[in-house]
Amino acid sequence: MLYLLFHIYIHHVFSLLICISHCCVISENKGTRTSGVNFDTLGSWNNRLALPILYEQSIITGKLIPRVPLDEIGLTSVIGRRRDNEDRCVVEELSSELLYFGIFDGHCGSLAAEYVSDHLIDHLSFWLTKTSDLKSVLRNSFCDVHNLLARHLLYYHIDDDNFKTGTTATVCLLRNSTELVVGHVGDSIAILCRDGQPLRLSVDHVPEDCEESVRIIQNGGEIIHNSLGVAHVNGRLAMTRSLGDVELKSFGVSAYPYLRTIEVKHGSDAYLVMSSDGLSHAISDQEIVNVVTSCQTPQEACSRLADQAQHFGSEDNVTVVVIPLGAWGKYQKLDTNYSFNFGRVLSNSKFY
Ligand SMILES: *[C@@H]1O[C@H](CO)[C@@H](O)[C@H](O)[C@H]1NC(C)=O
Ligand SMILES: *[C@@H]1O[C@H](CO)[C@@H](O)[C@H](O)[C@H]1NC(C)=O
Ligand SMILES: *[C@@H]1O[C@H](CO)[C@@H](O)[C@H](O)[C@H]1NC(C)=O
């Protein structure tokens, strides 16, 4: 009861705060619904998904900051047309202020992907006790988990096929719902929907990238195109950074992640999509955003994305995570009948 009273009290004080700041600083809302300015628009994230408010953080920053609830996050992993439990994605709360999302897409067996998805969290937790700089936490953790994986492979699998195993890793850390830090190796993807448009947060580490291929060649590696014209490092690996792939590390296939920090603006950022390349090979970033934007819930969005990828001929396993942010539902056009299953929208397609 006391707790409830306290809650109501806080809510009251909080509403007052918002009201005061809005009445004084910004002109009164006369119903023109200027995007991002008036209270109605800010409140839009409360309509379709009930994202709870992160009170302390909102008071500190003077803006409404929602808490990203783990149980609202959509997650789907599909093998062929069958659904399967063996996924390689992680959604965890590392502490009350830090969320961790990871996608790991393995090759040459799933050993590396499993190892990294199981153990990366321990390294993150360790480095978080040493520094609050999330970029260093990610860089050190990627390096550590790779080294331990390499040791594990050398010790247990040097004579079997598992020795060649490797994995991509795309990891997002979200601190206090506002500071988003991406650490990434390989060709999985992370996309932020900002102002209704896709914003790619990851870069593909592929031999087609000039800087990447220069590093490979300087280290004595070779870029060899297969019969389909796809470039592979030493004719074996279609990416230039990964965790695992021990025998390619001396040829410049690095485990050091690409790192990026971005501030989440909950007034205009609707969601974060992370997925394995099975999705990005099948449909473009714009199509991904079109599909997710037309869905009611993150889980529905995940299922539709996986269906779309399969529909457009992805043979690959597809794993998708959709994380709702403040502007979830804001760019949804209720009057559009987007057809999911009858064909691609050619004007938005990268193959057009
Ligand atoms: C996150 O928020 C808490 C309070 O909710 C605050 O004490 C902490 O300093 C914040 N962390 C950062 C890195 O801003
Ligand atoms: C999909 O996952 C299954 C089980 O992990 C694996 O056997 C199969 O090789 C994977 N397929 C592709 C195309 O990666
Ligand atoms: C969407 O579909 C409904 C029913 O199928 C139809 O009544 C409506 O006019 C369509 N809207 C648009 C914008 O095409």
Coordinates of C-alpha atoms and ligand atoms in Angstrom, one line a residue:
M1 CA 0.0 0.0 0.0
L2 CA 2.8 2.3 1.0
Y3 CA 4.6 1.5 -2.1
L4 CA 1.5 2.2 -4.2
L5 CA 1.1 5.6 -2.5
F6 CA 4.7 6.4 -3.1
H7 CA 4.3 5.3 -6.7
I8 CA 1.3 7.6 -7.2
Y9 CA 3.1 10.4 -5.5
I10 CA 6.2 10.0 -7.7
H11 CA 4.0 9.8 -10.8
H12 CA 2.3 13.0 -9.7
V13 CA 5.4 14.9 -9.1
F14 CA 6.7 13.6 -12.3
S15 CA 3.7 14.7 -14.3
L16 CA 4.0 18.1 -12.7
L17 CA 7.6 18.3 -13.6
I18 CA 6.9 17.5 -17.3
C19 CA 4.0 19.9 -17.3
I20 CA 6.1 22.7 -15.8
S21 CA 9.0 22.2 -18.2
H22 CA 6.6 22.0 -21.1
C23 CA 4.5 24.9 -20.2
C24 CA 7.4 27.2 -19.6
V25 CA 9.9 26.2 -22.2
I26 CA 7.8 25.2 -25.1
S27 CA 4.6 26.8 -26.3
E28 CA 1.3 25.3 -25.4
N29 CA 0.0 22.4 -27.4
K30 CA -2.9 23.8 -29.4
G31 CA -3.5 20.6 -31.2
T32 CA -1.2 21.2 -34.2
R33 CA 0.6 18.1 -33.3
T34 CA 4.1 19.3 -34.3
S35 CA 6.2 16.2 -34.3
G36 CA 8.3 15.7 -31.3
V37 CA 7.3 19.0 -29.5
N38 CA 4.0 18.6 -27.8
F39 CA 3.0 16.2 -25.1
D40 CA 0.6 14.2 -27.2
T41 CA 3.4 13.1 -29.5
L42 CA 5.7 12.3 -26.7
G43 CA 3.0 10.1 -25.2
S44 CA 2.6 8.1 -28.4
W45 CA 4.9 5.4 -27.1
N46 CA 2.3 4.7 -24.5
N47 CA -0.5 3.9 -26.9
R48 CA 0.5 0.7 -28.7
L49 CA 3.0 -0.8 -26.4
A50 CA 2.8 0.1 -22.7
L51 CA 6.5 0.9 -22.2
P52 CA 7.0 1.9 -18.6
I53 CA 8.7 5.2 -17.7
L54 CA 12.2 5.2 -16.3
Y55 CA 11.5 7.8 -13.6
E56 CA 15.0 8.7 -12.3
Q57 CA 16.4 8.8 -15.8
S58 CA 13.6 11.0 -17.1
I59 CA 14.0 13.4 -14.2
I60 CA 17.8 13.6 -14.7
T61 CA 17.5 14.2 -18.4
G62 CA 14.3 16.2 -18.4
K63 CA 12.9 14.0 -21.1
L64 CA 10.5 11.0 -21.0
I65 CA 12.7 8.0 -21.1
P66 CA 11.0 4.6 -21.3
R67 CA 12.4 1.5 -19.8
V68 CA 12.9 -1.2 -22.5
P69 CA 11.1 -4.2 -21.0
L70 CA 12.7 -7.6 -21.7
D71 CA 9.4 -9.3 -22.2
E72 CA 8.3 -7.0 -25.0
I73 CA 11.4 -7.8 -27.1
G74 CA 10.6 -10.0 -30.1
L75 CA 12.9 -12.9 -30.9
T76 CA 12.6 -15.5 -33.6
S77 CA 15.0 -18.1 -34.9
V78 CA 14.1 -20.2 -37.9
I79 CA 15.8 -23.1 -39.6
G80 CA 14.6 -23.7 -43.1
R81 CA 10.8 -23.7 -42.7
R82 CA 11.0 -25.3 -39.3
R83 CA 11.2 -23.5 -36.0
D84 CA 14.0 -24.5 -33.8
N85 CA 15.0 -23.9 -30.2
E86 CA 18.7 -23.8 -30.9
D87 CA 19.2 -20.1 -31.5
R88 CA 22.2 -18.0 -31.2
C89 CA 20.8 -14.8 -29.8
V90 CA 21.1 -13.5 -26.3
V91 CA 18.8 -10.9 -24.6
E92 CA 19.9 -10.3 -21.0
E93 CA 19.8 -7.7 -18.3
L94 CA 23.4 -7.3 -17.1
S95 CA 22.3 -4.9 -14.4
S96 CA 19.4 -2.7 -13.6
E97 CA 20.8 0.0 -15.9
L98 CA 22.4 -2.2 -18.7
L99 CA 20.8 -4.4 -21.3
Y100 CA 22.8 -6.8 -23.5
F101 CA 21.6 -8.0 -26.9
G102 CA 23.7 -10.3 -29.1
I103 CA 23.3 -12.2 -32.4
F104 CA 25.9 -14.9 -33.3
D105 CA 25.8 -16.5 -36.7
G106 CA 28.1 -19.5 -36.8
H107 CA 29.8 -21.2 -39.7
C108 CA 31.4 -24.6 -40.1
G109 CA 29.3 -25.9 -37.3
S110 CA 27.6 -24.1 -34.5
L111 CA 30.3 -24.7 -31.9
A112 CA 31.8 -21.2 -32.0
A113 CA 28.4 -19.5 -32.0
E114 CA 27.3 -21.5 -29.0
Y115 CA 30.6 -21.0 -27.2
V116 CA 30.5 -17.2 -27.7
S117 CA 26.8 -16.8 -26.9
D118 CA 27.3 -18.8 -23.7
H119 CA 30.5 -17.1 -22.5
L120 CA 30.6 -13.6 -23.8
I121 CA 28.4 -12.5 -21.0
D122 CA 31.0 -13.5 -18.4
H123 CA 33.6 -11.3 -20.0
L124 CA 31.3 -8.4 -20.3
S125 CA 30.4 -8.7 -16.6
F126 CA 34.1 -8.9 -15.8
W127 CA 35.2 -5.9 -17.8
L128 CA 32.2 -3.9 -16.5
T129 CA 33.7 -4.1 -13.0
K130 CA 37.0 -2.6 -14.4
T131 CA 35.7 0.3 -16.5
S132 CA 32.5 2.1 -17.3
D133 CA 33.6 2.8 -20.9
L134 CA 31.3 0.5 -22.9
K135 CA 33.5 0.5 -26.0
S136 CA 36.5 -0.8 -24.0
V137 CA 34.3 -3.3 -22.3
L138 CA 33.2 -4.6 -25.7
R139 CA 36.7 -4.5 -27.3
N140 CA 38.2 -6.4 -24.4
S141 CA 35.4 -8.9 -24.1
F142 CA 35.5 -9.8 -27.8
C143 CA 39.2 -10.3 -27.6
D144 CA 39.0 -12.4 -24.5
V145 CA 36.2 -14.7 -25.7
H146 CA 38.0 -15.2 -28.9
N147 CA 41.2 -16.2 -27.2
L148 CA 39.4 -18.6 -24.9
L149 CA 37.5 -20.1 -27.8
A150 CA 40.8 -20.5 -29.7
R151 CA 42.3 -22.3 -26.7
H152 CA 39.3 -24.5 -26.4
L153 CA 39.5 -25.5 -30.1
L154 CA 43.3 -26.1 -29.9
Y155 CA 42.8 -28.3 -26.9
Y156 CA 39.7 -30.3 -27.7
H157 CA 39.2 -30.1 -31.5
I158 CA 42.5 -29.7 -33.2
D159 CA 42.0 -33.0 -35.0
D160 CA 38.3 -32.7 -36.0
D161 CA 36.1 -30.6 -38.3
N162 CA 35.1 -28.3 -35.5
F163 CA 38.5 -26.7 -35.6
K164 CA 37.5 -24.5 -38.5
T165 CA 34.4 -23.2 -36.7
G166 CA 33.8 -19.5 -36.4
T167 CA 31.0 -17.0 -35.8
T168 CA 29.9 -13.5 -36.4
A169 CA 29.1 -11.4 -33.3
T170 CA 26.8 -8.3 -33.3
V171 CA 26.4 -7.0 -29.8
C172 CA 24.4 -4.0 -28.5
L173 CA 24.7 -2.7 -25.0
L174 CA 22.0 -0.2 -23.9
R175 CA 22.7 1.8 -20.8
N176 CA 20.0 3.7 -19.0
S177 CA 17.8 3.3 -22.1
T178 CA 19.8 6.1 -23.9
E179 CA 23.4 5.1 -24.5
L180 CA 23.6 2.5 -27.2
V181 CA 27.0 0.9 -28.0
V182 CA 27.5 -1.5 -30.8
G183 CA 30.4 -4.0 -31.1
H184 CA 30.4 -6.0 -34.2
V185 CA 32.5 -8.5 -36.3
G186 CA 31.3 -10.3 -39.4
D187 CA 28.2 -9.8 -41.5
S188 CA 25.2 -9.9 -39.1
I189 CA 23.3 -6.6 -38.9
A190 CA 22.0 -4.1 -36.5
I191 CA 19.5 -1.4 -37.8
L192 CA 18.0 1.4 -35.9
C193 CA 14.7 2.8 -37.1
R194 CA 15.0 6.6 -36.7
D195 CA 12.4 9.0 -38.1
G196 CA 10.9 6.0 -39.9
Q197 CA 14.1 5.4 -41.8
P198 CA 16.6 2.6 -41.5
L199 CA 20.0 3.6 -40.0
R200 CA 22.6 0.8 -40.2
L201 CA 24.6 0.6 -37.0
S202 CA 26.9 -2.3 -38.2
V203 CA 29.3 -2.5 -41.2
D204 CA 29.7 -5.7 -43.1
H205 CA 33.2 -7.1 -42.7
V206 CA 33.5 -8.6 -46.2
P207 CA 36.4 -8.8 -48.6
E208 CA 34.6 -6.4 -51.0
D209 CA 35.3 -3.6 -48.4
C210 CA 38.6 -2.0 -49.5
E211 CA 40.1 -1.4 -46.1
E212 CA 39.3 -4.9 -45.0
S213 CA 40.8 -6.6 -48.0
V214 CA 44.0 -4.4 -47.8
R215 CA 44.5 -5.7 -44.3
I216 CA 44.0 -9.3 -45.4
I217 CA 46.5 -8.9 -48.3
Q218 CA 49.1 -7.1 -46.1
N219 CA 48.9 -10.1 -43.8
G220 CA 49.6 -12.6 -46.6
G221 CA 46.0 -13.6 -47.1
E222 CA 44.4 -14.1 -50.5
I223 CA 41.0 -12.9 -51.7
I224 CA 39.6 -15.7 -53.9
H225 CA 36.3 -15.5 -55.8
N226 CA 34.2 -18.6 -55.9
S227 CA 32.1 -19.8 -58.9
L228 CA 29.3 -17.4 -57.9
G229 CA 31.7 -14.5 -57.8
V230 CA 31.6 -14.1 -54.0
A231 CA 34.9 -13.1 -52.5
H232 CA 36.4 -15.4 -49.8
V233 CA 39.5 -15.0 -47.7
N234 CA 41.9 -17.8 -48.7
G235 CA 39.0 -19.3 -50.6
R236 CA 37.3 -20.3 -47.4
L237 CA 35.6 -17.5 -45.4
A238 CA 33.2 -14.9 -46.8
M239 CA 34.0 -12.4 -44.1
T240 CA 37.1 -10.5 -42.9
R241 CA 36.5 -10.5 -39.2
S242 CA 35.0 -13.2 -36.9
L243 CA 35.4 -14.9 -33.6
G244 CA 37.0 -18.4 -34.0
D245 CA 38.4 -19.3 -37.4
V246 CA 41.7 -19.8 -35.7
E247 CA 43.8 -20.7 -38.7
L248 CA 42.8 -17.5 -40.5
K249 CA 43.7 -15.1 -37.7
S250 CA 47.4 -14.8 -38.9
F251 CA 46.0 -13.8 -42.3
G252 CA 44.4 -10.7 -40.9
V253 CA 40.9 -12.1 -40.1
S254 CA 40.5 -10.0 -37.0
A255 CA 38.5 -10.6 -33.8
Y256 CA 38.6 -6.8 -33.0
P257 CA 35.2 -5.4 -33.3
Y258 CA 33.9 -2.3 -35.2
L259 CA 32.6 -0.1 -32.4
R260 CA 30.0 2.7 -32.5
T261 CA 28.2 4.7 -29.8
I262 CA 24.8 6.3 -30.6
E263 CA 22.4 8.2 -28.4
V264 CA 18.9 6.8 -28.5
K265 CA 16.3 9.5 -29.1
H266 CA 13.1 8.0 -27.9
G267 CA 11.0 10.7 -29.6
S268 CA 12.1 9.5 -33.0
D269 CA 13.7 6.1 -32.6
A270 CA 11.1 3.4 -33.0
Y271 CA 13.1 0.1 -32.6
L272 CA 16.3 -1.7 -33.1
V273 CA 16.5 -4.8 -35.4
M274 CA 19.3 -7.2 -35.1
S275 CA 19.6 -10.2 -37.4
S276 CA 21.8 -12.8 -39.0
D277 CA 22.7 -12.3 -42.7
G278 CA 20.0 -14.7 -43.7
L279 CA 17.6 -11.8 -43.5
S280 CA 19.8 -9.0 -45.0
H281 CA 20.7 -11.2 -48.0
A282 CA 17.0 -11.7 -48.7
I283 CA 15.5 -8.2 -48.1
S284 CA 16.8 -4.6 -48.0
D285 CA 17.0 -2.4 -44.9
Q286 CA 14.2 -0.3 -46.2
E287 CA 12.0 -3.4 -46.6
I288 CA 12.9 -4.6 -43.1
V289 CA 11.8 -1.2 -41.7
N290 CA 8.6 -1.4 -43.8
V291 CA 7.7 -4.8 -42.4
V292 CA 8.4 -4.0 -38.8
T293 CA 6.7 -0.6 -38.9
S294 CA 3.5 -2.2 -40.1
C295 CA 3.4 -4.7 -37.2
Q296 CA 1.6 -4.2 -33.9
T297 CA 4.1 -6.0 -31.6
P298 CA 7.9 -6.8 -31.8
Q299 CA 7.1 -10.5 -31.7
E300 CA 4.8 -10.2 -34.7
A301 CA 7.5 -8.2 -36.5
C302 CA 10.1 -10.9 -35.9
S303 CA 7.9 -13.7 -37.2
R304 CA 7.0 -11.7 -40.3
L305 CA 10.6 -10.8 -41.0
A306 CA 11.6 -14.5 -40.8
D307 CA 8.7 -15.4 -43.0
Q308 CA 9.7 -12.7 -45.5
A309 CA 13.3 -13.9 -45.6
Q310 CA 12.2 -17.5 -46.3
H311 CA 9.6 -16.3 -48.8
F312 CA 12.3 -14.5 -50.8
G313 CA 14.4 -17.6 -50.9
S314 CA 16.9 -17.4 -48.0
E315 CA 18.2 -20.9 -47.6
D316 CA 20.1 -19.7 -44.5
N317 CA 19.0 -20.0 -40.9
V318 CA 17.4 -16.7 -40.0
T319 CA 17.6 -15.2 -36.5
V320 CA 15.9 -11.9 -35.7
V321 CA 15.6 -9.7 -32.6
V322 CA 13.4 -6.6 -32.5
I323 CA 13.8 -4.3 -29.6
P324 CA 11.1 -1.6 -29.2
L325 CA 12.1 1.9 -28.3
G326 CA 10.2 5.1 -27.4
A327 CA 8.7 5.8 -30.9
W328 CA 7.4 2.3 -31.4
G329 CA 4.2 2.5 -33.5
K330 CA 4.8 6.2 -34.3
Y331 CA 5.5 5.6 -38.0
Q332 CA 2.8 3.0 -38.5
K333 CA 0.5 4.0 -41.3
L334 CA -2.8 2.5 -40.4
D335 CA -4.3 3.0 -43.8
T336 CA -1.7 1.1 -45.8
N337 CA -2.4 -2.5 -46.7
Y338 CA 1.1 -3.8 -46.9
S339 CA 0.9 -7.3 -48.5
F340 CA 3.4 -9.6 -46.9
N341 CA 3.0 -12.8 -48.9
F342 CA 2.1 -11.9 -52.4
G343 CA 5.4 -10.5 -53.7
R344 CA 8.1 -8.0 -53.0
V345 CA 7.6 -4.3 -53.1
L346 CA 9.8 -3.6 -56.1
S347 CA 10.2 0.1 -55.6
N348 CA 11.9 -0.5 -52.2
S349 CA 14.0 -3.4 -53.3
K350 CA 17.7 -3.3 -53.6
F351 CA 17.4 -5.7 -56.5
Y352 CA 15.1 -3.4 -58.5
Ligands
LIG1 C1 22.3 5.5 -15.1 O1 21.2 5.9 -14.3 C2 21.4 5.8 -12.8 C3 20.2 6.2 -12.1 O2 19.1 5.7 -12.7 C4 22.6 6.7 -12.5 O3 22.9 6.6 -11.1 C5 23.8 6.4 -13.3 O4 24.9 7.3 -13.1 C6 23.5 6.4 -14.8 N1 24.6 5.9 -15.6 C7 25.2 6.6 -16.6 C8 26.4 6.0 -17.2 O5 24.7 7.6 -16.9
LIG2 C1 21.1 -24.1 -39.8 O1 21.3 -24.6 -38.5 C2 21.4 -26.0 -38.5 C3 21.4 -26.4 -37.0 O2 22.2 -25.6 -36.3 C4 22.7 -26.5 -39.2 O3 22.8 -27.9 -39.2 C5 22.6 -26.0 -40.6 O4 23.8 -26.2 -41.3 C6 22.3 -24.5 -40.7 N1 22.2 -24.1 -42.1 C7 22.8 -23.0 -42.6 C8 22.6 -22.8 -44.0 O5 23.6 -22.4 -41.9
LIG3 C1 -7.3 -1.8 -47.0 O1 -8.1 -3.0 -47.1 C2 -9.4 -2.8 -46.7 C3 -10.1 -4.1 -46.7 O2 -9.5 -5.1 -47.4 C4 -10.1 -1.8 -47.6 O3 -11.4 -1.6 -47.2 C5 -9.3 -0.5 -47.6 O4 -9.9 0.4 -48.5 C6 -7.8 -0.7 -47.9 N1 -7.1 0.5 -47.7 C7 -6.3 1.0 -48.6 C8 -5.6 2.2 -48.3 O5 -6.0 0.4 -49.7

